[in-house]
XYZ file of C-alpha atoms in Angstrom:
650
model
C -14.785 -15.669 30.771
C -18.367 -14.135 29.785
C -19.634 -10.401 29.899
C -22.332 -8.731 28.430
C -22.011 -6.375 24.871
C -24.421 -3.851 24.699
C -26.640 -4.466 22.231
C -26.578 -3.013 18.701
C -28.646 -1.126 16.539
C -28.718 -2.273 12.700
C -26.987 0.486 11.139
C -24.322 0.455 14.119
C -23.608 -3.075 13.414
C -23.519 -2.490 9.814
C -20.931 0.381 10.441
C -18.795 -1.655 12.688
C -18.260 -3.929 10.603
C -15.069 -6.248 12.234
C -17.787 -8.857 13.677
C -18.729 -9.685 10.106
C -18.158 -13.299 9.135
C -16.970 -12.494 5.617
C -15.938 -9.121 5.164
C -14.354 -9.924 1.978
C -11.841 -7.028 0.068
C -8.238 -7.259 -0.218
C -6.331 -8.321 2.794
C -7.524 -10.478 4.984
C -6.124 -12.338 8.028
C -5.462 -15.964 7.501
C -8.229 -17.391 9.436
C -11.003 -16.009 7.606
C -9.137 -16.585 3.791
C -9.173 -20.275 4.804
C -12.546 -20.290 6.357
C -14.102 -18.063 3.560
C -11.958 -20.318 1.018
C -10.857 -16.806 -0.436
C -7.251 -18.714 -1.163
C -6.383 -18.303 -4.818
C -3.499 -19.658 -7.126
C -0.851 -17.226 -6.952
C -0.991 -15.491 -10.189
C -4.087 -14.174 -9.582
C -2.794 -12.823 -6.453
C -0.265 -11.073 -8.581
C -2.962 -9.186 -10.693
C -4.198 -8.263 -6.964
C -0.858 -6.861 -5.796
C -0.266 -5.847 -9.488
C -3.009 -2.783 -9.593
C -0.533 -0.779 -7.285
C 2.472 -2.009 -9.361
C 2.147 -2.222 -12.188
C 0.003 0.873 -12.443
C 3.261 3.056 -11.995
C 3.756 2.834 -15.520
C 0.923 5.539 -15.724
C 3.253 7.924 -14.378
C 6.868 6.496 -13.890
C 8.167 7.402 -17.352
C 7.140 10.993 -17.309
C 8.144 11.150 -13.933
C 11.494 9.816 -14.971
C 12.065 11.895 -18.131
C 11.463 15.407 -15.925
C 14.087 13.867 -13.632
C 16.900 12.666 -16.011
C 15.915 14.023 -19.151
C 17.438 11.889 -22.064
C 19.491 9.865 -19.215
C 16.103 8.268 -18.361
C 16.573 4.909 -20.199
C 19.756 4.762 -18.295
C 18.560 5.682 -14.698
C 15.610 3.217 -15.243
C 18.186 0.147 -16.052
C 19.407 1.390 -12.699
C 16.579 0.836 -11.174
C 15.539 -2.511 -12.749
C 19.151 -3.789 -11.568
C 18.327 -2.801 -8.203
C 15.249 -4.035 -8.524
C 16.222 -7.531 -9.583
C 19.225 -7.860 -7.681
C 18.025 -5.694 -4.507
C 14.872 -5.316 -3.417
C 13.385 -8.654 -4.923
C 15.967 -11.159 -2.982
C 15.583 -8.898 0.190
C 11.501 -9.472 -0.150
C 11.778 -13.110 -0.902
C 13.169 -13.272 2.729
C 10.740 -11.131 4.027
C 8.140 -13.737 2.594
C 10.399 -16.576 4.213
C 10.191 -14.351 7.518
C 6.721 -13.482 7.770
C 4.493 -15.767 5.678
C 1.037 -14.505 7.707
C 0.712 -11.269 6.008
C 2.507 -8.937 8.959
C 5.100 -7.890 6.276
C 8.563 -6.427 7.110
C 7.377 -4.355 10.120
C 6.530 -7.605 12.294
C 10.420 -8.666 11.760
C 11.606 -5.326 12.723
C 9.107 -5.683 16.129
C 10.685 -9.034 16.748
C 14.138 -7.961 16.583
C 13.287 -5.131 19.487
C 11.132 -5.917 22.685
C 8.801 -3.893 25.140
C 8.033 -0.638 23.997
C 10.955 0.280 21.545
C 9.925 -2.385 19.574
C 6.199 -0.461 19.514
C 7.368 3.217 19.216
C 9.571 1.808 16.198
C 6.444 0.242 14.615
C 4.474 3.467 15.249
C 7.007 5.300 13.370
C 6.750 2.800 10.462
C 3.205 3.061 10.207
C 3.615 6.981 9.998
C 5.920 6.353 6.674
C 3.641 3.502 5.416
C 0.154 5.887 5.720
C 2.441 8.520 3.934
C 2.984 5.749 0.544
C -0.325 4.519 0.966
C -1.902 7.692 1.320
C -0.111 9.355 -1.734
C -1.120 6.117 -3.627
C -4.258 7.216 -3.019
C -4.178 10.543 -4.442
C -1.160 10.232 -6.724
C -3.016 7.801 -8.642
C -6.489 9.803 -8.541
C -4.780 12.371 -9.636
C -3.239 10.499 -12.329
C -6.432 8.815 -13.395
C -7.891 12.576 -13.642
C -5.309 13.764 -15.933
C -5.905 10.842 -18.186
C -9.345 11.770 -18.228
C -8.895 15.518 -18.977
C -5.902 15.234 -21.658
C -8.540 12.734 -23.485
C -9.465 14.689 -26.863
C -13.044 13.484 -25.999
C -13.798 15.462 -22.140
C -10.555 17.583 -22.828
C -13.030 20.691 -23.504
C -15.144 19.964 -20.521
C -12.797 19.006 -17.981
C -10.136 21.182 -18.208
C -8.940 23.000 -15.225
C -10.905 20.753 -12.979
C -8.029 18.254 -11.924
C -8.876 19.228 -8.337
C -12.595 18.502 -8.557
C -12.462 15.229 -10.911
C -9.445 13.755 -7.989
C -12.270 14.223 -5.258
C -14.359 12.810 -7.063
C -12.634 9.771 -7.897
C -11.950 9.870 -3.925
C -15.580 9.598 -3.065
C -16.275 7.130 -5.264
C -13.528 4.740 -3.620
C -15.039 5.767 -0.461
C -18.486 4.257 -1.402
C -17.124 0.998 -2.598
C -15.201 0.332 0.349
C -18.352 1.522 2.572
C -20.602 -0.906 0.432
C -18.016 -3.800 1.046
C -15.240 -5.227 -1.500
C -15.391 -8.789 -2.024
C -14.489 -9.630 -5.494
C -11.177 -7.677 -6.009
C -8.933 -10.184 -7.307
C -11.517 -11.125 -10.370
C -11.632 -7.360 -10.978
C -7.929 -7.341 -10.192
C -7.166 -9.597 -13.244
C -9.064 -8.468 -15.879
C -7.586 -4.678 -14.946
C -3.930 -6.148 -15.190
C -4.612 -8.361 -18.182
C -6.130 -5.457 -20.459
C -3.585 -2.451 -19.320
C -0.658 -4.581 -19.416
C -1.993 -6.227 -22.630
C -2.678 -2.497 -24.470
C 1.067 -1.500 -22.527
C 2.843 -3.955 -25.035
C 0.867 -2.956 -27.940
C 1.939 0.504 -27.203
C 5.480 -0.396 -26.596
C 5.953 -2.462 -29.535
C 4.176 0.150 -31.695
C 7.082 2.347 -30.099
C 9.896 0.640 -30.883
C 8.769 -0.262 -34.279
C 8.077 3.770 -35.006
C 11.727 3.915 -33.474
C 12.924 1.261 -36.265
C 11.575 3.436 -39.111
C 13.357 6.657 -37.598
C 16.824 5.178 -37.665
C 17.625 8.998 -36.493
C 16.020 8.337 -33.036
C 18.413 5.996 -31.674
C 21.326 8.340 -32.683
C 20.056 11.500 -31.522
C 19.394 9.850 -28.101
C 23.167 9.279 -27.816
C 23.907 12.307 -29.135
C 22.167 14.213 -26.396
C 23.376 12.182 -23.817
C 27.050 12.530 -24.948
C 26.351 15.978 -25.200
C 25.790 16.694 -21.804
C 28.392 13.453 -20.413
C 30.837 11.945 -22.584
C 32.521 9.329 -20.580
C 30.619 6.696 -20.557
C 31.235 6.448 -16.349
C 29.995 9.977 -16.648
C 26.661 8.631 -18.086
C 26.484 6.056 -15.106
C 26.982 8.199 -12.558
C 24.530 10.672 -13.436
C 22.384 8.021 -13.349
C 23.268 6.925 -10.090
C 22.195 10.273 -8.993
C 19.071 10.612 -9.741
C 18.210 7.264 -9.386
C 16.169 8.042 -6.334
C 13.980 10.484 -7.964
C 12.875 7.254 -10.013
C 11.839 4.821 -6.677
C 8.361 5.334 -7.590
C 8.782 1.877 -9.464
C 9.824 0.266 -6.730
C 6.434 0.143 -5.452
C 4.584 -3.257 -4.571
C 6.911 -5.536 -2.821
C 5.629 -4.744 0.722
C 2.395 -5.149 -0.686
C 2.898 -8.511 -2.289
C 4.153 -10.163 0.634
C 0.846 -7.948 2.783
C -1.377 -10.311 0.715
C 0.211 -13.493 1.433
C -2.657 -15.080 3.541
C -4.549 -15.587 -0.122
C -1.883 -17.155 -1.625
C -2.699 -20.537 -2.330
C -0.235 -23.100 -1.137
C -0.116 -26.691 -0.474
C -1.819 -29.522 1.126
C 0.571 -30.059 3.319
C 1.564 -27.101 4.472
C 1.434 -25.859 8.403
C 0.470 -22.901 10.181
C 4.036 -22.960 11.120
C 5.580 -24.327 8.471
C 3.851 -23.024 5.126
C 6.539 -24.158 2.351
C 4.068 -23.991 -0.213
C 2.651 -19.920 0.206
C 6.091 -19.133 0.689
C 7.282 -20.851 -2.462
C 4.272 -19.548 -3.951
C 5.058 -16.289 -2.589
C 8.501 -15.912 -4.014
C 7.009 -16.801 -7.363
C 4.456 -13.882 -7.170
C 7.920 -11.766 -6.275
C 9.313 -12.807 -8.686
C 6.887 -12.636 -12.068
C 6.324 -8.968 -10.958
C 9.511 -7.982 -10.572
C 10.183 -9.236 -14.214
C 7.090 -8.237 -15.843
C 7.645 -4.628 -14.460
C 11.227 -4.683 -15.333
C 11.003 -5.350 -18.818
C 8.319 -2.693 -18.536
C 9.795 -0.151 -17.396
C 12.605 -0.262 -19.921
C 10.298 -0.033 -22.603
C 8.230 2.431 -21.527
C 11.428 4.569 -20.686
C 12.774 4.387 -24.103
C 9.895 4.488 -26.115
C 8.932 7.737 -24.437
C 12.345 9.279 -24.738
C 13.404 8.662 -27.977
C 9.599 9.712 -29.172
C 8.042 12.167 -27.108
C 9.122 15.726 -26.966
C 10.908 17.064 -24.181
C 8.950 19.850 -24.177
C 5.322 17.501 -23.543
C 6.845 16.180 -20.615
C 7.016 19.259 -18.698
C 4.038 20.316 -16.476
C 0.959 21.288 -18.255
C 2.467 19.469 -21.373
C 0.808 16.685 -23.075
C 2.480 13.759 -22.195
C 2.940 14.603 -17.896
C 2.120 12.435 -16.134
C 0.328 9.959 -19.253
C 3.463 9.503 -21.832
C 2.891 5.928 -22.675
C -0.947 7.689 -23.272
C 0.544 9.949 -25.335
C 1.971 7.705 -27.480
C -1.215 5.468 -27.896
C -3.279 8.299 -29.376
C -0.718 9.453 -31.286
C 0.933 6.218 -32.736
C -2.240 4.106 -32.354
C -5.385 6.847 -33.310
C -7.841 8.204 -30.571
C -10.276 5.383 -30.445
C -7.149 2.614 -28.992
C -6.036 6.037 -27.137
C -9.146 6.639 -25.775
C -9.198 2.329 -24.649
C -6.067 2.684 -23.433
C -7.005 5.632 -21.181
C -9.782 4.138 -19.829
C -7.382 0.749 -19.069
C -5.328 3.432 -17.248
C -7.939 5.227 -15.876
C -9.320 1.847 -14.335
C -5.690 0.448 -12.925
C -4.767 3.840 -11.448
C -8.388 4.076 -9.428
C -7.829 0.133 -8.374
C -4.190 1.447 -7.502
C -5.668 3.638 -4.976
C -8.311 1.020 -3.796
C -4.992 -1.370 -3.252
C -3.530 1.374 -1.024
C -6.556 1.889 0.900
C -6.782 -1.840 1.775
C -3.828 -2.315 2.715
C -4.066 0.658 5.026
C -7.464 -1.005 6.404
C -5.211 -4.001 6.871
C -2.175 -2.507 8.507
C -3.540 -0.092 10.944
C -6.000 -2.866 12.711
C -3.016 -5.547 12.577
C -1.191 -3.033 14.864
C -2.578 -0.153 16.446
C -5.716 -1.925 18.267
C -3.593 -4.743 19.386
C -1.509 -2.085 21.287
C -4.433 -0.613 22.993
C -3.126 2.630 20.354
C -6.563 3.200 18.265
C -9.681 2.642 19.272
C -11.505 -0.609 19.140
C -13.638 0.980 16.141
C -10.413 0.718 14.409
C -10.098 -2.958 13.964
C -13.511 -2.305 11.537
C -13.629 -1.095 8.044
C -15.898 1.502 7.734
C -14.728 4.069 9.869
C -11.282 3.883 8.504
C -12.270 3.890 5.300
C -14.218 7.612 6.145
C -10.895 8.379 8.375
C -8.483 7.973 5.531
C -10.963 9.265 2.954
C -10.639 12.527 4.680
C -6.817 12.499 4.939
C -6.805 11.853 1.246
C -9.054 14.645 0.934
C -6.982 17.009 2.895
C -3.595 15.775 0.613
C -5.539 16.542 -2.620
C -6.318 19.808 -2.009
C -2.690 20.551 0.079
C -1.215 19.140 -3.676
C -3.781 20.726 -6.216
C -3.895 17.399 -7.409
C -0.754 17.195 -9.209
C 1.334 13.991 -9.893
C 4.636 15.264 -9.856
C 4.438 17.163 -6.604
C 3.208 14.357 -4.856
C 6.168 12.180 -6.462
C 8.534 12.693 -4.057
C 6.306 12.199 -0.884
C 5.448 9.147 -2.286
C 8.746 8.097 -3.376
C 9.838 8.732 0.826
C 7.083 6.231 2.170
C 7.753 3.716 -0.080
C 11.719 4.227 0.242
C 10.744 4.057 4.211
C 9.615 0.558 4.199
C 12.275 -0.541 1.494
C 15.060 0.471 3.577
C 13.458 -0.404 6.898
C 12.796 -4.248 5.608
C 16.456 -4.282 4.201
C 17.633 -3.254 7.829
C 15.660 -5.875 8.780
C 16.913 -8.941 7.039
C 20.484 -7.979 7.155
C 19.940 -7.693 11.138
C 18.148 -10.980 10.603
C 21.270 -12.631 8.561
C 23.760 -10.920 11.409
C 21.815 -12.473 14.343
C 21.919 -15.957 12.804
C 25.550 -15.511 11.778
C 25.198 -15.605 8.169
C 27.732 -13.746 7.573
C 27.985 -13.587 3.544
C 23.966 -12.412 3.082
C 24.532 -10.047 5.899
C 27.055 -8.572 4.156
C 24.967 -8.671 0.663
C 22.079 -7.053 2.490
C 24.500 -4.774 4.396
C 25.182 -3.058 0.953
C 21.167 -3.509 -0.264
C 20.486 -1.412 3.007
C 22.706 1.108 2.268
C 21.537 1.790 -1.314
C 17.972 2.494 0.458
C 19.504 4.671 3.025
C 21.382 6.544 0.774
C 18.168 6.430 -1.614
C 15.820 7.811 0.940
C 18.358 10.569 2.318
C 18.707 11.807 -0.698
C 15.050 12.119 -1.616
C 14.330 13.790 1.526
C 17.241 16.391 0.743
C 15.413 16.907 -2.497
C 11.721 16.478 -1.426
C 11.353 17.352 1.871
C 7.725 17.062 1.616
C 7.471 13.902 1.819
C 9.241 13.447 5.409
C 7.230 16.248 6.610
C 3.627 15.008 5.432
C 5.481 11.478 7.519
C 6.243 13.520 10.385
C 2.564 15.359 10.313
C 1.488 11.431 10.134
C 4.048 10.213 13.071
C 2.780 13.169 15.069
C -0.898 12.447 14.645
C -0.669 8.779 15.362
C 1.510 8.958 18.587
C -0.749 11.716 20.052
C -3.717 9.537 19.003
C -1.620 6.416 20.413
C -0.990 7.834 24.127
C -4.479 8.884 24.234
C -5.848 5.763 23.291
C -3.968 3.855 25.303
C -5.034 6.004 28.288
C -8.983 5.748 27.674
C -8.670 2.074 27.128
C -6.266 1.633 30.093
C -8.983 0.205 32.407
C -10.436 -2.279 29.588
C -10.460 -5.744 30.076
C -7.501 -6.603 27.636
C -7.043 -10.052 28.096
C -8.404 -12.556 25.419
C -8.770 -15.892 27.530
C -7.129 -17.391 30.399
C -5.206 -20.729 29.856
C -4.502 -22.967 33.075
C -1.822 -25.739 33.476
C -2.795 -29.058 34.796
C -2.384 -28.105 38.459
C -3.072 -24.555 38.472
C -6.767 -26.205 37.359
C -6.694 -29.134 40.003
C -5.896 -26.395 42.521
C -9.237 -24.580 41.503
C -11.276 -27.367 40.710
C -10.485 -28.565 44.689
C -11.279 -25.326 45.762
C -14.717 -25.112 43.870
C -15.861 -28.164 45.771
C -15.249 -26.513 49.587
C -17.239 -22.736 51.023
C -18.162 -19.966 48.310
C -17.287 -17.652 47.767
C -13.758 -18.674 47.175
C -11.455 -15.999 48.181
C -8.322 -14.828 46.910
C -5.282 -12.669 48.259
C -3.354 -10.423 45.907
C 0.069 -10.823 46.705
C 3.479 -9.415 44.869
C 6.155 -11.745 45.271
C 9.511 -10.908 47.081
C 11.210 -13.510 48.779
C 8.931 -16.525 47.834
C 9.210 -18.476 50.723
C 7.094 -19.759 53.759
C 7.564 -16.778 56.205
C 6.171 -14.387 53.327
C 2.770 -15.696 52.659
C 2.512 -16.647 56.449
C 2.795 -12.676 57.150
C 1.100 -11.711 54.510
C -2.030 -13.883 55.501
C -2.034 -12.802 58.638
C -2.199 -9.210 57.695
C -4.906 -9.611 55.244
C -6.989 -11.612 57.767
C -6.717 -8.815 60.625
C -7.343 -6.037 58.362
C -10.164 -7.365 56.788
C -11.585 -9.516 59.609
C -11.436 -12.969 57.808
C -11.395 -15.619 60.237
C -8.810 -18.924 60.381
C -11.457 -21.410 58.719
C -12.111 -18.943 55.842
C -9.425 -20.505 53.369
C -7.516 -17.895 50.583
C -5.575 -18.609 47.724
C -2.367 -16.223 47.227
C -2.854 -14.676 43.272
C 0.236 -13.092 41.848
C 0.849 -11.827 38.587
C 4.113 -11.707 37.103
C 4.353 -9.144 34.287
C 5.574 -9.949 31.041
C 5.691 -7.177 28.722
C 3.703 -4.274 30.149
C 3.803 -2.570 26.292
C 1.853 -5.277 25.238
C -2.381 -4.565 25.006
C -4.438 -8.013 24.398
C -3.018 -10.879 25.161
C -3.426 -14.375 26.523
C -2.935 -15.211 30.229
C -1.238 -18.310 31.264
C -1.649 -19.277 35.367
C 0.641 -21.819 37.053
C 0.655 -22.812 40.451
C 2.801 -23.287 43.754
C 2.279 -25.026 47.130
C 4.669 -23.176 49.632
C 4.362 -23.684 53.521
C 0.892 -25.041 53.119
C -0.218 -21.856 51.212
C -2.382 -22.479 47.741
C -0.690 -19.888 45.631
C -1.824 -19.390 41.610
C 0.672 -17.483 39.641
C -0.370 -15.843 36.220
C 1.309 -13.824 33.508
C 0.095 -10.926 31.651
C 1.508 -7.282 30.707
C -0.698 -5.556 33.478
C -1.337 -6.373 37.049
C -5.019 -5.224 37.176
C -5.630 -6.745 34.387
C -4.304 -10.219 34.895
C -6.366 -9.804 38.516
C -9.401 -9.018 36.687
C -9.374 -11.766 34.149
C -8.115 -14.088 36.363
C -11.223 -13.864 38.306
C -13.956 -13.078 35.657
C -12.907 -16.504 34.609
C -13.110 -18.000 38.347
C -16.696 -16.746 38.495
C -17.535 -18.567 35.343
C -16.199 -22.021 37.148
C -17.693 -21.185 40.419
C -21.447 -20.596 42.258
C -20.798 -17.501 43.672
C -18.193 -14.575 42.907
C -14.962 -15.123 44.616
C -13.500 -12.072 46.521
C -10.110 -11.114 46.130
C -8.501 -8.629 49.097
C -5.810 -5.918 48.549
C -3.473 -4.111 51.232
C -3.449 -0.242 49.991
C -0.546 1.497 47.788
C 1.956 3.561 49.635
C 3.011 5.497 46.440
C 1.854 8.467 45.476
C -1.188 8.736 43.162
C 0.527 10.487 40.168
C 3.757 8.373 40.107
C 0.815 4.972 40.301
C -0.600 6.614 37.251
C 2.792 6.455 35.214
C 3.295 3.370 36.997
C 0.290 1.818 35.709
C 0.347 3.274 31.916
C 4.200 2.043 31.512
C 5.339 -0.406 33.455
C 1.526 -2.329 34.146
C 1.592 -1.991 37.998
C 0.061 1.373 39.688
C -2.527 1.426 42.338
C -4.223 -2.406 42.293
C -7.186 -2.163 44.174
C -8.961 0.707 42.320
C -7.809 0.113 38.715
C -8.827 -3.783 39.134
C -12.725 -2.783 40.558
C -12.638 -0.864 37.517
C -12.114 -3.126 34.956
C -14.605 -5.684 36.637
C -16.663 -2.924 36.489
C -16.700 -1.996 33.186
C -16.119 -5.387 32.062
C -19.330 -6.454 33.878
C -22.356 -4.098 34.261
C -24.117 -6.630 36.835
C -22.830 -5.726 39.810
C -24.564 -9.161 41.415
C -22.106 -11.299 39.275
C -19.060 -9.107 39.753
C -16.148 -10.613 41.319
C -15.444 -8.113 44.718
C -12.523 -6.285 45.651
C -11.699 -5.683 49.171
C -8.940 -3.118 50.513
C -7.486 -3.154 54.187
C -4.639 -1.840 56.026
């Protein structure tokens, strides 16, 4: 099945970019990391996933401290144990589940059908551009204020948070516009040097800690102070636990990037033991790493750090483990460290941006919901550059009032993919990890109500994103209603012998369009008859009946599959697709590739109204036939000598 493309200028093809052999960057789909032999072992793509994770430690202990005060160690051990015992088991079947790089959502579309299935993934995607998004500009914003508290641009920069964040902005902008093919080198060398000068500043912590042997004990004292039952302590850890899910960030990412994962020589497209295993050790290391991380980091900066610095405008918001490398280690390691920082938080953002320009083409295009510009790089990248833009300036660029809108579209896909796998463990009857992930799901539900009740700005910025993304949705999936959205047309053996027998007799070879009712011979008898009266086709001039069965009309691109039947004498091909015109067209598109002249294809007229054929057509695939067909051969083919022709009688 041929037609012609319009030919492209230069720059056009340059900007639409998703016909490029090697477009290199983050994420890409499995095909082209094998073909482009961008597989790599999967530490390395740890380091890839770890720019977005492990960068949190720019911001999570301040973040923490403002939230629990000198409960923070506490409420982070919370968070490691749900970490480790919570999130990372729930992701390592997600990996398991989805080992092509469609992360939780695509288990949460299997488990629904038709369009719930789609209007549930279009509500996902609103909460995952809402994390990814805030990424974005959380850790811009971030990487400004470790620029601007640095005693070396502190004079020059200050009070320009807002202008150094767009900045940073439109320089990610450019280097996704140029192209991004060498991340995970870049990747590793960020990771290795932040988390490297991390530990130095950690164990320069806790050894300052070990010559103030009044630290440890004024810590306890001002928790005690405030709760004195130990269970008291807990709890008020427990509740402000989800102010802290900022560190939870990463795990949908890590198991986004599993196409690069390196795996073995044996493994299948359906069976790919080795990523997965892989995989789960990527999980894994990260979730450790971080853990033992975060602890540090949280009691280092409490027991050192006054409270007063943490608030905003103090010293240490926002940069405490900073803090304490220019003030245990000297400004020339503080200023290193803050340009590690600086480098992990940008990279952070870049991480978030790919994975947007991986998520939205994976989905939206393939549900005729964006336009086909969407499945290329560079016009997302300018799209999302100006919704980061917009978020900047709506936040004045400041990390702990974007905290808790990121904290909701991370929480959003946590919970989501732990509904997921325990409806996953239910529908395969395993009872005992349905249970287990019965309780991990309601930790996230409980984790993400409660933010919401605390942050609402997060759900709203969502909602803003739902909103825009279903409006742009129905709209797109009107204007590219009458595209040729079939990929290729597959025959069995004698759906082919049926057409290669008909090639051989008169052309043009003709077909009847026929919806099925009662299948048997009196049907296609009557129905042959009609179609020969109203359109004056003669007894010699031989048809074959063409039906189309739909198969799930919410569907956009897809594959058609054509059988065949011999009833009463009749030829009949039968094909599958989610949209009658469609099907039609494709079906014969492809005929007139196997064939010497166009074949011709006749239509009785719809006794339905036009408005209710409209609906008809966008929901359910069906509608009025005979136009919407000519249009998609017309648009599909702009020689009208080699278009396949409709006729209409009756």
């Amino acid at each position: 099945m041929t037609t012609q493309r319009a030919e492209r200028t230069p720059l056009k093809r340059w900007f639409l970019d998703a016909e490029e052999a090697d477009p290199g960057g983050y994420y890409e789909r499995e095909s082209e990391a094998k073909a482009q032999q961008h597989v790599q072992p999967w530490w390395r793509v740890m380091c890839l996933t770890g720019v977005d994770y492990f960068s949190t430690l720019g911001y999570q202990p301040g973040i923490a401290a403002l939230a629990a005060g000198a409960l923070s160690p506490v409420a982070t051990l919370v968070l490691v144990l749900i970490t480790l015992f919570g999130a990372l088991p729930m992701y390592r079947r997600v990996a398991a589940e989805s080992p092509h790089g469609d992360g939780s959502l695509s288990m949460l579309e299997r488990l629904l059908s038709y369009w719930p299935s789609k209007i549930l993934v279009l509500c996902l995607i609103g909460f995952v551009a809402t994390g990814f998004v805030i990424t974005i500009t959380l850790s811009a914003a971030d990487a400004s204020a470790h620029l601007i508290e640095n005693p070396y641009l502190k004079s020059s920069l200050t009070g320009r948070q807002v202008g150094v964040t767009l900045t940073l902005l439109v320089l990610l902008a450019g280097i996704f516009l140029k192209g991004f093919k060498e991340a995970i080198g870049i990747a590793v060398v960020l990771v290795v040097a932040y988390l490297g000068l991390s530990s130095v500043v950690l164990v320069r912590g806790i050894l300052e800690i070990g010559d103030h042997p009044t630290a440890f004990s004024d810590w306890i004292t001002a928790m005690t102070s405030a709760h004195s039952a130990p269970f008291g302590i807990i709890g008020a850890s427990l509740l402000v636990f989800p102010a802290l899910a900022l560190g939870l960030s990463g795990f949908e990412t890590g198991v986004v990037v599993m196409p690069l994962v390196k795996g073995d020589p044996t493994d299948t497209d359906e069976q790919p033991e080795g990523r997965i295993r892989n995989a789960r050790k990527l999980l894994t290391t990260a979730a450790l790493i971080m853990s033992v991380l975060l602890i540090g980091s949280s009691l280092v900066t409490t027991l050192l750090i006054p409270a007063a610095a943490f608030q905003p405008g103090g010293e240490a918001n926002g940069r405490a483990l900073a803090y304490l490398a220019h003030d245990l280690l000297g400004e020339g390691f503080g200023t290193v460290y803050d340009i590690s920082t600086i480098g992990i938080l940008w990279f952070a953002g870049a991480s978030a941006m790919a994975g947007l320009l991986n998520i939205v083409p994976r989905y939206l295009p393939r549900y005729g919901m964006a336009p086909d510009w969407a499945r290329s790089t560079r016009p997302l990248v300018l799209v999302l550059s100006f919704i980061a833009a917009v978020v900047t300036l709506a936040f004045r660029a400041n990390v702990d009032e974007q905290a808790g809108a990121y904290a909701t579209g991370v929480l959003a896909l946590m919970t989501s993919a732990a509904i997921a796998v325990f409806l996953t463990e239910l529908r395969r009857g395993h009872r005992a990890a349905a249970a287990f992930f019965a309780v991990v799901s309601a930790i996230f539900v409980y984790t993400i109500t409660i933010t919401i009740e605390q942050r609402p700005e997060g759900l709203v910025i969502a909602l803003v994103f739902i909103a825009l993304i279903v409006v742009i949705s129905v709209w797109s999936r009107i204007v590219r209603s009458t595209e040729l959205r079939v990929q290729r047309v597959v025959y069995d053996d004698s759906a082919q012998a049926i057409l290669d027998d008909a090639a051989l007799g008169p052309q043009p070879l003709r077909f009847i369009a026929n919806k099925i009712n009662a299948g048997d011979r009196d049907e296609y008898r009557a129905k042959s008859l009609d179609v020969r009266m109203h359109n004056h086709l003669n007894a010699r001039q031989g048809a074959i009946f063409l039906e189309v069965e739909i198969s799930d009309a919410s569907d956009f691109a897809t594959t058609v599959h054509v059988g065949s039947a011999v009833v009463g004498g009749h030829y009949i091909l039968r094909a599958t697709g989610p949209s009658v015109p469609n099907v039609l067209a494709a079906v014969l598109l492809d005929v007139r590739d196997r064939v010497s002249k166009p074949p011709h294809i006749y239509f009785e007229w719809s006794e339905k109204a036009p408005g209710q054929n409209v609906l008809r057509f966008l929901l359910a695939g069906e509608g009025d036939i005979p136009p919407l067909t000519h249009e998609i051969i017309r648009r599909a083919e702009p020689d009208a000598d080699r278009r396949p022709q409709v006729h209409v009688g009756g």
